[in-house]
Each structure stands twice: as structure tokens, then as C-alpha cells.
mmCIF file of C-alpha atoms and ligand atoms in Angstrom:
data_model
loop_
_atom_site.group_PDB
_atom_site.id
_atom_site.type_symbol
_atom_site.label_atom_id
_atom_site.label_comp_id
_atom_site.label_asym_id
_atom_site.label_seq_id
_atom_site.Cartn_x
_atom_site.Cartn_y
_atom_site.Cartn_z
ATOM 1 C CA MET A 1 -16.320 -1.133 -2.837
ATOM 2 C CA ILE A 2 -14.523 -0.252 -5.592
ATOM 3 C CA GLU A 3 -14.700 -2.050 -8.739
ATOM 4 C CA VAL A 4 -12.795 -1.762 -12.125
ATOM 5 C CA GLU A 5 -13.196 -3.482 -14.995
ATOM 6 C CA ASN A 6 -11.047 -3.624 -18.490
ATOM 7 C CA LEU A 7 -10.147 0.411 -17.641
ATOM 8 C CA SER A 8 -7.251 1.993 -20.139
ATOM 9 C CA PHE A 9 -6.047 4.942 -19.909
ATOM 10 C CA ALA A 10 -3.316 7.031 -21.763
ATOM 11 C CA TYR A 11 -2.134 10.650 -20.961
ATOM 12 C CA PRO A 12 -3.682 13.402 -23.182
ATOM 13 C CA LYS A 13 -0.933 13.598 -26.013
ATOM 14 C CA SER A 14 0.586 9.904 -26.088
ATOM 15 C CA ASN A 15 -0.228 7.143 -27.318
ATOM 16 C CA ILE A 16 1.275 4.977 -24.163
ATOM 17 C CA LEU A 17 -1.721 3.153 -22.544
ATOM 18 C CA VAL A 18 -0.515 3.879 -18.836
ATOM 19 C CA LEU A 19 -3.435 0.981 -18.051
ATOM 20 C CA ASP A 20 -4.346 -1.090 -20.621
ATOM 21 C CA ASN A 21 -7.305 -3.217 -19.763
ATOM 22 C CA LEU A 22 -6.526 -3.124 -15.718
ATOM 23 C CA SER A 23 -9.241 -5.053 -13.872
ATOM 24 C CA PHE A 24 -9.733 -5.591 -9.774
ATOM 25 C CA SER A 25 -11.479 -5.053 -7.058
ATOM 26 C CA ILE A 26 -11.399 -3.629 -3.284
ATOM 27 C CA ASN A 27 -13.738 -5.098 -0.424
ATOM 28 C CA LYS A 28 -15.192 -2.960 2.130
ATOM 29 C CA GLY A 29 -13.581 -2.754 5.120
ATOM 30 C CA GLU A 30 -10.182 -3.784 3.504
ATOM 31 C CA ILE A 31 -6.549 -2.627 3.144
ATOM 32 C CA TYR A 32 -5.648 -3.274 -0.526
ATOM 33 C CA GLY A 33 -2.293 -2.390 -1.517
ATOM 34 C CA LEU A 34 -1.360 -1.353 -4.946
ATOM 35 C CA LEU A 35 2.117 -2.728 -6.011
ATOM 36 C CA GLY A 36 4.759 -1.776 -8.797
ATOM 37 C CA PRO A 37 7.272 -0.385 -10.426
ATOM 38 C CA SER A 38 7.702 3.175 -10.362
ATOM 39 C CA GLY A 39 6.057 4.647 -13.490
ATOM 40 C CA SER A 40 3.761 1.872 -13.637
ATOM 41 C CA GLY A 41 0.652 3.638 -13.416
ATOM 42 C CA LYS A 42 -0.296 2.947 -9.194
ATOM 43 C CA SER A 43 -1.088 6.878 -8.521
ATOM 44 C CA THR A 44 -2.681 7.174 -12.400
ATOM 45 C CA THR A 45 -5.016 4.541 -11.436
ATOM 46 C CA GLN A 46 -5.997 6.419 -8.100
ATOM 47 C CA LYS A 47 -6.157 9.481 -9.937
ATOM 48 C CA ILE A 48 -8.846 8.133 -12.685
ATOM 49 C CA LEU A 49 -10.987 6.998 -9.448
ATOM 50 C CA MET A 50 -11.161 9.831 -7.641
ATOM 51 C CA GLY A 51 -12.120 11.389 -10.873
ATOM 52 C CA LEU A 52 -9.277 13.740 -11.685
ATOM 53 C CA LEU A 53 -8.172 11.687 -15.156
ATOM 54 C CA PRO A 54 -11.849 11.299 -16.881
ATOM 55 C CA LYS A 55 -10.753 9.838 -20.567
ATOM 56 C CA PHE A 56 -10.475 6.953 -20.021
ATOM 57 C CA SER A 57 -12.255 3.670 -21.269
ATOM 58 C CA GLY A 58 -13.851 0.752 -19.301
ATOM 59 C CA THR A 59 -15.532 0.903 -16.352
ATOM 60 C CA ALA A 60 -15.346 1.679 -12.489
ATOM 61 C CA LYS A 61 -17.845 1.834 -9.695
ATOM 62 C CA ILE A 62 -17.005 3.178 -6.322
ATOM 63 C CA PHE A 63 -19.857 3.019 -3.740
ATOM 64 C CA ASN A 64 -21.439 1.022 -6.319
ATOM 65 C CA GLN A 65 -21.766 3.736 -8.573
ATOM 66 C CA SER A 66 -19.781 4.518 -11.862
ATOM 67 C CA ILE A 67 -17.255 7.441 -11.351
ATOM 68 C CA ARG A 68 -18.408 8.848 -14.027
ATOM 69 C CA HIS A 69 -21.011 10.737 -12.370
ATOM 70 C CA ILE A 70 -19.117 11.568 -9.415
ATOM 71 C CA ASN A 71 -20.874 14.444 -7.901
ATOM 72 C CA ARG A 72 -19.691 16.372 -4.983
ATOM 73 C CA PHE A 73 -21.450 13.850 -2.623
ATOM 74 C CA PHE A 74 -18.440 11.543 -3.661
ATOM 75 C CA TYR A 75 -15.799 13.496 -2.206
ATOM 76 C CA GLU A 76 -17.515 14.045 1.219
ATOM 77 C CA LYS A 77 -17.276 10.656 1.442
ATOM 78 C CA ILE A 78 -13.503 9.913 0.330
ATOM 79 C CA GLY A 79 -10.310 10.905 1.938
ATOM 80 C CA VAL A 80 -7.322 11.849 0.015
ATOM 81 C CA SER A 81 -3.638 11.788 0.613
ATOM 82 C CA PHE A 82 -1.571 12.402 -2.419
ATOM 83 C CA GLU A 83 2.249 11.431 -3.261
ATOM 84 C CA LEU A 84 3.055 14.583 -3.384
ATOM 85 C CA PRO A 85 2.212 16.806 -0.136
ATOM 86 C CA THR A 86 -0.703 19.414 -0.950
ATOM 87 C CA LEU A 87 -0.441 22.024 1.456
ATOM 88 C CA TYR A 88 0.153 25.923 2.400
ATOM 89 C CA LEU A 89 3.539 25.876 2.967
ATOM 90 C CA ARG A 90 2.824 29.888 4.964
ATOM 91 C CA LEU A 91 0.268 28.918 7.101
ATOM 92 C CA THR A 92 0.410 26.485 9.906
ATOM 93 C CA ALA A 93 -0.251 22.758 10.185
ATOM 94 C CA LEU A 94 -3.692 23.711 12.167
ATOM 95 C CA GLU A 95 -4.627 26.531 10.153
ATOM 96 C CA ASN A 96 -3.853 24.277 6.900
ATOM 97 C CA LEU A 97 -5.969 21.812 8.080
ATOM 98 C CA LYS A 98 -8.701 24.730 9.226
ATOM 99 C CA LEU A 99 -9.289 25.926 5.972
ATOM 100 C CA PHE A 100 -9.652 22.458 4.197
ATOM 101 C CA ALA A 101 -11.817 21.211 7.303
ATOM 102 C CA ALA A 102 -13.907 24.593 5.642
ATOM 103 C CA LEU A 103 -14.246 22.918 2.319
ATOM 104 C CA TYR A 104 -16.846 20.226 3.537
ATOM 105 C CA GLU A 105 -20.467 20.605 3.955
ATOM 106 C CA SER A 106 -20.433 17.567 6.306
ATOM 107 C CA LYS A 107 -19.578 18.243 9.857
ATOM 108 C CA THR A 108 -15.628 17.332 10.024
ATOM 109 C CA LYS A 109 -12.970 16.115 13.072
ATOM 110 C CA ASP A 110 -11.337 18.522 15.456
ATOM 111 C CA PRO A 111 -8.140 19.109 13.696
ATOM 112 C CA MET A 112 -6.373 18.961 17.131
ATOM 113 C CA GLU A 113 -7.111 15.049 17.738
ATOM 114 C CA ILE A 114 -5.975 14.212 14.207
ATOM 115 C CA LEU A 115 -2.928 15.923 14.651
ATOM 116 C CA ASP A 116 -2.465 14.171 17.867
ATOM 117 C CA LEU A 117 -2.794 10.603 15.943
ATOM 118 C CA VAL A 118 -0.091 11.577 13.978
ATOM 119 C CA GLY A 119 2.330 12.730 16.443
ATOM 120 C CA LEU A 120 2.265 16.288 15.084
ATOM 121 C CA LYS A 121 -0.127 17.649 18.025
ATOM 122 C CA ASP A 122 3.228 20.195 19.273
ATOM 123 C CA SER A 123 4.005 21.403 15.639
ATOM 124 C CA ALA A 124 0.338 22.285 15.638
ATOM 125 C CA ASN A 125 1.231 25.974 15.276
ATOM 126 C CA GLN A 126 4.685 25.853 13.727
ATOM 127 C CA ARG A 127 4.705 27.195 9.619
ATOM 128 C CA VAL A 128 4.581 24.198 7.551
ATOM 129 C CA GLY A 129 7.463 25.774 5.251
ATOM 130 C CA ASN A 130 9.505 24.407 8.375
ATOM 131 C CA PHE A 131 8.460 21.137 8.505
ATOM 132 C CA SER A 132 10.358 17.771 7.350
ATOM 133 C CA LYS A 133 9.422 16.131 4.644
ATOM 134 C CA GLY A 134 7.938 13.199 6.458
ATOM 135 C CA MET A 135 5.907 15.722 9.310
ATOM 136 C CA LYS A 136 4.580 16.988 5.680
ATOM 137 C CA MET A 137 3.652 13.275 4.625
ATOM 138 C CA ARG A 138 1.722 13.016 7.901
ATOM 139 C CA LEU A 139 0.126 16.271 8.005
ATOM 140 C CA ASN A 140 -0.752 15.499 4.155
ATOM 141 C CA LEU A 141 -2.310 12.424 6.049
ATOM 142 C CA CYS A 142 -4.301 14.514 8.411
ATOM 143 C CA ARG A 143 -6.200 16.296 5.688
ATOM 144 C CA SER A 144 -7.568 13.158 4.309
ATOM 145 C CA LEU A 145 -8.795 12.375 7.668
ATOM 146 C CA LEU A 146 -10.991 15.371 8.539
ATOM 147 C CA ASN A 147 -14.201 14.799 6.818
ATOM 148 C CA ASP A 148 -14.195 11.136 8.404
ATOM 149 C CA PRO A 149 -14.486 9.280 5.367
ATOM 150 C CA ASP A 150 -15.627 5.660 4.365
ATOM 151 C CA LEU A 151 -12.635 5.433 1.843
ATOM 152 C CA LEU A 152 -9.559 6.645 2.035
ATOM 153 C CA PHE A 153 -6.584 6.412 -0.646
ATOM 154 C CA PHE A 154 -3.157 6.766 -0.504
ATOM 155 C CA ASP A 155 -0.397 7.083 -2.340
ATOM 156 C CA GLU A 156 2.912 6.154 -0.984
ATOM 157 C CA PRO A 157 1.787 6.945 2.553
ATOM 158 C CA THR A 158 5.394 6.445 4.569
ATOM 159 C CA THR A 159 7.562 8.006 1.763
ATOM 160 C CA GLY A 160 10.623 10.291 2.902
ATOM 161 C CA GLN A 161 9.398 9.170 7.003
ATOM 162 C CA ASP A 162 12.088 7.395 9.275
ATOM 163 C CA PRO A 163 11.491 3.821 10.711
ATOM 164 C CA LYS A 164 9.716 5.394 13.769
ATOM 165 C CA GLN A 165 7.510 7.567 11.822
ATOM 166 C CA ALA A 166 7.115 5.101 9.158
ATOM 167 C CA ARG A 167 5.752 2.980 12.109
ATOM 168 C CA LEU A 168 3.346 5.461 13.563
ATOM 169 C CA THR A 169 1.916 5.935 10.179
ATOM 170 C CA ARG A 170 1.253 2.091 9.269
ATOM 171 C CA GLU A 171 -0.347 1.593 13.185
ATOM 172 C CA LEU A 172 -2.582 4.749 12.218
ATOM 173 C CA ILE A 173 -3.371 3.097 8.662
ATOM 174 C CA LEU A 174 -4.484 -0.511 10.786
ATOM 175 C CA ARG A 175 -6.579 1.515 13.357
ATOM 176 C CA LEU A 176 -8.069 3.414 10.495
ATOM 177 C CA LYS A 177 -9.318 -0.549 9.250
ATOM 178 C CA ASN A 178 -10.652 -1.330 12.657
ATOM 179 C CA GLU A 179 -12.474 1.579 12.567
ATOM 180 C CA GLY A 180 -14.324 -0.220 9.624
ATOM 181 C CA LYS A 181 -13.209 2.086 6.983
ATOM 182 C CA THR A 182 -11.460 0.729 3.286
ATOM 183 C CA ILE A 183 -8.275 1.627 2.284
ATOM 184 C CA PHE A 184 -6.229 1.764 -0.836
ATOM 185 C CA LEU A 185 -2.935 2.674 -0.898
ATOM 186 C CA THR A 186 0.112 2.068 -2.774
ATOM 187 C CA THR A 187 3.605 1.165 -2.439
ATOM 188 C CA HIS A 188 6.910 0.240 -3.261
ATOM 189 C CA ASN A 189 8.136 -1.237 0.049
ATOM 190 C CA MET A 190 6.997 -4.828 0.130
ATOM 191 C CA ALA A 191 7.786 -4.970 3.791
ATOM 192 C CA GLU A 192 5.371 -2.799 4.426
ATOM 193 C CA ALA A 193 2.569 -4.133 2.643
ATOM 194 C CA ASP A 194 3.289 -7.371 3.895
ATOM 195 C CA GLU A 195 2.774 -6.142 7.116
ATOM 196 C CA ILE A 196 -0.573 -4.497 6.375
ATOM 197 C CA CYS A 197 -2.390 -5.246 3.349
ATOM 198 C CA ASP A 198 -4.779 -7.854 3.619
ATOM 199 C CA ARG A 199 -4.719 -7.976 -0.252
ATOM 200 C CA VAL A 200 -2.362 -7.187 -2.720
ATOM 201 C CA GLY A 201 -1.756 -6.699 -6.872
ATOM 202 C CA PHE A 202 1.219 -6.229 -8.912
ATOM 203 C CA LEU A 203 0.747 -3.361 -11.533
ATOM 204 C CA THR A 204 2.652 -4.011 -14.405
ATOM 205 C CA ASN A 205 2.536 -3.475 -17.814
ATOM 206 C CA GLY A 206 -1.103 -1.542 -17.399
ATOM 207 C CA TYR A 207 -2.839 -4.404 -15.823
ATOM 208 C CA ILE A 208 -2.583 -6.654 -12.769
ATOM 209 C CA PRO A 209 -1.611 -9.727 -13.355
ATOM 210 C CA VAL A 210 -0.795 -11.104 -9.775
ATOM 211 C CA SER A 211 -3.209 -10.375 -6.986
ATOM 212 C CA GLY A 212 -4.023 -12.115 -3.595
ATOM 213 C CA ILE A 213 -3.219 -12.450 0.413
ATOM 214 C CA PRO A 214 0.584 -11.690 1.055
ATOM 215 C CA SER A 215 0.714 -15.262 3.058
ATOM 216 C CA GLU A 216 -0.504 -17.020 0.062
ATOM 217 C CA LEU A 217 1.704 -15.390 -2.463
ATOM 218 C CA LYS A 218 4.610 -16.208 -0.483
ATOM 219 C CA LYS A 219 4.013 -19.573 0.193
ATOM 220 C CA GLN A 220 2.946 -19.918 -3.678
ATOM 221 C CA TYR A 221 6.522 -18.542 -4.970
ATOM 222 C CA GLY A 222 9.053 -19.960 -2.935
ATOM 223 C CA LYS A 223 9.783 -23.086 -1.724
ATOM 224 C CA ASN A 224 7.899 -25.141 0.934
ATOM 225 C CA ILE A 225 11.413 -26.633 2.308
ATOM 226 C CA LEU A 226 13.279 -26.094 5.790
ATOM 227 C CA GLN A 227 17.228 -25.307 5.268
ATOM 228 C CA VAL A 228 18.872 -26.605 8.502
ATOM 229 C CA GLU A 229 22.498 -25.686 8.952
ATOM 230 C CA THR A 230 25.144 -28.058 11.027
ATOM 231 C CA LYS A 231 28.371 -27.751 12.502
ATOM 232 C CA ILE A 232 30.205 -30.651 13.380
ATOM 233 C CA LYS A 233 34.050 -30.621 14.364
ATOM 234 C CA ASP A 234 33.904 -27.193 12.888
ATOM 235 C CA LYS A 235 32.748 -27.871 9.345
ATOM 236 C CA THR A 236 29.690 -26.637 8.089
ATOM 237 C CA LYS A 237 27.106 -28.071 6.514
ATOM 238 C CA LYS A 238 23.432 -27.348 4.922
ATOM 239 C CA GLN A 239 20.529 -29.539 4.559
ATOM 240 C CA ILE A 240 17.104 -28.706 3.284
ATOM 241 C CA PHE A 241 14.229 -31.143 3.795
ATOM 242 C CA PRO A 242 10.704 -31.121 2.328
ATOM 243 C CA MET A 243 8.316 -29.232 5.208
ATOM 244 C CA GLU A 244 5.212 -31.821 4.332
ATOM 245 C CA ASN A 245 5.490 -34.514 7.380
ATOM 246 C CA ILE A 246 9.059 -32.862 8.703
ATOM 247 C CA GLY A 247 8.001 -34.392 12.114
ATOM 248 C CA LYS A 248 8.164 -37.890 10.532
ATOM 249 C CA ASN A 249 11.180 -37.427 8.567
ATOM 250 C CA ALA A 250 14.104 -39.681 10.557
ATOM 251 C CA GLN A 251 17.032 -37.836 9.026
ATOM 252 C CA PHE A 252 15.360 -34.679 10.250
ATOM 253 C CA LEU A 253 14.697 -35.741 13.897
ATOM 254 C CA LYS A 254 18.166 -37.318 14.002
ATOM 255 C CA ILE A 255 20.078 -33.929 13.105
ATOM 256 C CA LEU A 256 17.582 -32.248 15.438
ATOM 257 C CA ASN A 257 18.546 -34.310 18.278
ATOM 258 C CA SER A 258 22.276 -34.375 17.538
ATOM 259 C CA ASN A 259 22.889 -30.606 19.477
ATOM 260 C CA ASN A 260 24.566 -29.995 15.929
ATOM 261 C CA ILE A 261 22.213 -27.223 14.715
ATOM 262 C CA ILE A 262 23.218 -24.035 14.378
ATOM 263 C CA SER A 263 20.151 -22.303 12.333
ATOM 264 C CA MET A 264 17.053 -23.259 10.799
ATOM 265 C CA HIS A 265 14.742 -21.415 7.975
ATOM 266 C CA THR A 266 12.212 -21.482 5.924
ATOM 267 C CA LEU A 267 12.552 -20.899 2.251
ATOM 268 C CA GLU A 268 9.346 -19.365 2.190
ATOM 269 C CA ALA A 269 9.752 -15.834 -0.312
ATOM 270 C CA SER A 270 9.171 -12.628 0.584
ATOM 271 C CA LEU A 271 6.848 -10.343 -1.147
ATOM 272 C CA ASP A 272 10.047 -8.755 -2.765
ATOM 273 C CA ASP A 273 10.244 -12.141 -4.730
ATOM 274 C CA VAL A 274 7.294 -12.097 -5.695
ATOM 275 C CA PHE A 275 7.012 -8.535 -6.652
ATOM 276 C CA ILE A 276 10.292 -9.559 -8.959
ATOM 277 C CA LYS A 277 9.525 -12.514 -10.547
ATOM 278 C CA VAL A 278 5.897 -10.955 -11.015
ATOM 279 C CA THR A 279 7.848 -7.940 -13.337
ATOM 280 C CA ASP A 280 10.452 -9.757 -14.871
ATOM 281 C CA GLU A 281 7.525 -12.600 -16.297
ATOM 282 C CA ALA A 282 6.081 -9.319 -17.178
ATOM 283 C CA LYS A 283 8.856 -8.254 -19.303
ATOM 284 C CA GLY A 284 9.615 -11.669 -20.642
ATOM 285 C CA ARG A 285 6.086 -11.107 -22.515
ATOM 286 C CA ASP A 286 6.867 -8.389 -23.683
ATOM 287 C CA LYS A 287 9.653 -9.344 -26.175
HETATM 288 P P1 ADP B 1 3.712 5.190 -10.523
HETATM 289 O O1 ADP B 1 2.441 5.941 -9.547
HETATM 290 O O2 ADP B 1 3.437 3.795 -10.535
HETATM 291 O O3 ADP B 1 5.061 5.367 -10.429
HETATM 292 P P2 ADP B 1 2.240 7.242 -12.455
HETATM 293 O O4 ADP B 1 0.508 6.761 -12.343
HETATM 294 O O5 ADP B 1 2.830 8.198 -11.768
HETATM 295 O O6 ADP B 1 3.409 5.615 -12.027
HETATM 296 O O7 ADP B 1 3.146 7.426 -14.149
HETATM 297 C C1 ADP B 1 2.689 6.068 -14.988
HETATM 298 C C2 ADP B 1 3.016 6.515 -16.312
HETATM 299 O O8 ADP B 1 2.569 7.899 -16.879
HETATM 300 C C3 ADP B 1 4.365 6.959 -16.120
HETATM 301 O O9 ADP B 1 5.470 6.340 -17.447
HETATM 302 C C4 ADP B 1 4.538 8.576 -16.075
HETATM 303 O O10 ADP B 1 5.867 8.956 -16.377
HETATM 304 C C5 ADP B 1 3.415 8.701 -16.977
HETATM 305 N N1 ADP B 1 2.276 10.191 -16.344
HETATM 306 C C6 ADP B 1 2.596 10.420 -14.999
HETATM 307 N N2 ADP B 1 1.846 11.667 -15.096
HETATM 308 C C7 ADP B 1 1.996 12.504 -16.191
HETATM 309 C C8 ADP B 1 1.125 13.314 -17.148
HETATM 310 N N3 ADP B 1 0.629 14.383 -16.264
HETATM 311 N N4 ADP B 1 1.229 13.732 -18.199
HETATM 312 C C9 ADP B 1 1.653 12.469 -18.932
HETATM 313 N N5 ADP B 1 2.319 11.482 -18.855
HETATM 314 C C10 ADP B 1 2.538 10.707 -17.656
HETATM 315 MG MG1 MG B 2 2.932 7.012 -7.925
#
């Protein structure tokens, strides 16, 4: 769906390469998460792919076509939810969506149905100026769904939302994937990426040194061991056992049958740990 090869980019009048030979691809029907520290170029990458920053070098293809030849047809097939909501504050939520829907040539969805998806149906006739940040973000997301696009760009889609709203948004993103859409999202929330992304890429120093399936990265960067905590006569003790053939480990089996266990944990890395390792390694390379 998206193929990026050796993409490099600097903002005008800046000699800093925000993107430096960036390569990655996104398959049809997957949720791809671009992760990386603040300022690493996540939003820039998305803006280039939407055709908003044309002065890049390298190649980028979407729908198997170079983005150097983007036309109106392209915008009919994508949906975009920017990091900062782009909405008319004096208009109501419904008026905003009707206005944006009118910009499309192809048939658009019923705005009320979309508002219902994100729990904003009851606020349809309220002015957006009175919305909380989380509500604006969700309305922003609604905007991207009007044209029922095949490919969605979500830049930090759960920013400013409380845990319940954020969960609603994540569920919506998963539902969109189940409808067959391809989703390219950025986030700095690793738990979120872990929960919903099929694949993630860590953007740092202008390129993606590490990418993969979250569960595999966590295994790769963590330790394949089990930590067992026991308590015998008020004395606690932590012991670790390799996960391999643990069912045949006599010492482990003895503890398991001892009735002294307080807790057991596998020590796989979290995506946070992977993020920190990858970005630290990148800093090391700079020196
Ligand atoms: P992220 O989304 O990962 O936080 P951005 O893509 O917004 O990162 O920014 C990447 C880098 O480009 C940052 O150093 C930022 O300061 C710089 N930058 C972003 N927008 C502009 C702009 N319009 N003009 C100049 N520099 C910019
Ligand atoms: Mg950003």
C-alpha cells in the first residue's frame, strides 16, 4: 500500500535532514505504527506521503503510484487526521462534517453515523469551540472517515483523550482495519502501539533502524526467563529460570509444588524498553 525508499527531507532554510534515507513499507490491510521520540520526524513523514511537502529526495509510492504525481483522485481515497485538529470552531460538529463532506466528489457517509462511532452523536449540534481537546480529536477523526477511504493517516490519534475515550478510539481503529482499511498511525504511547499495531517501526536519526511485530520485538529485546518469588518463614527470595524446557526443570518443579510461591513473571521486554534501547543505541551511533 505504501512503499518508501531512501526518503530524505530537510525543511526549507534548514540544513538539518529530518529524514535521512528512510525506507519502509506498509502492507494493505495492516495497522502500521510509526514510533519515535518527539521531533523525530513522524508527522513530517506523514505529511510528505500526503503530498504536502514536495521537496524530498528518494521515492515514495502509494497505491503503487509515485506520490510525485498526486492528483485529486488520490485525496478521494485517503483519510487524514492531523496531530492538531483542523476544524471550524464557530460551527457545530455536524456543520463541520457537512462542510468537509461537500469537498468530495465521490459519495460520502452520513455524518451522524460517523459521530455515533466515536460517541459524539449527542454533541452533534454543539459548537466545536466548546469541545474539550479529546472531543476535538475525535471529531477530527470523524472528518477523515467521511469519504470512506482505503488508506488512513492518523497522527497521534489518542492525544488529549481520557483512558475511556482513548479505548473507544483504539476500538474504532481496529474496527476500521477489520473493514479492510490500511492504517498508518503515529504514536508515542507504546502500550497503545503494542495493543493495536500489526507492525511498528522506530524512527530515529531520520530512519528506521528497527521494525517488526510488537510481540516479536518484545521477545527479541527481553529475556526469555521466568522470575519466581517465594516466601519461606517470612524470608522472600527471587529466583530465575530459563523458559526453555521449564517443565522438566527439577528445581523449578520442586518450587512449584512447595506452596511457597508469591509471584511468577516472565521477563519479556515491554515496547517501552525496546523504544528506549533503540533510541539509546541511535544516540550512541551519533557520537
Ligand atoms: P514528530 O512528529 O516526530 O514529533 P516532526 O515531524 O513534527 O516530529 O518534526 C521533526 C523535526 O522537524 C523537528 O526537529 C521539528 O522541529 C522540525 N520541523 C517540523 N515542522 C517544521 C517546519 N514547518 N519548519 C521547520 N522545521 C520543522
Ligand atoms: Mg508529530
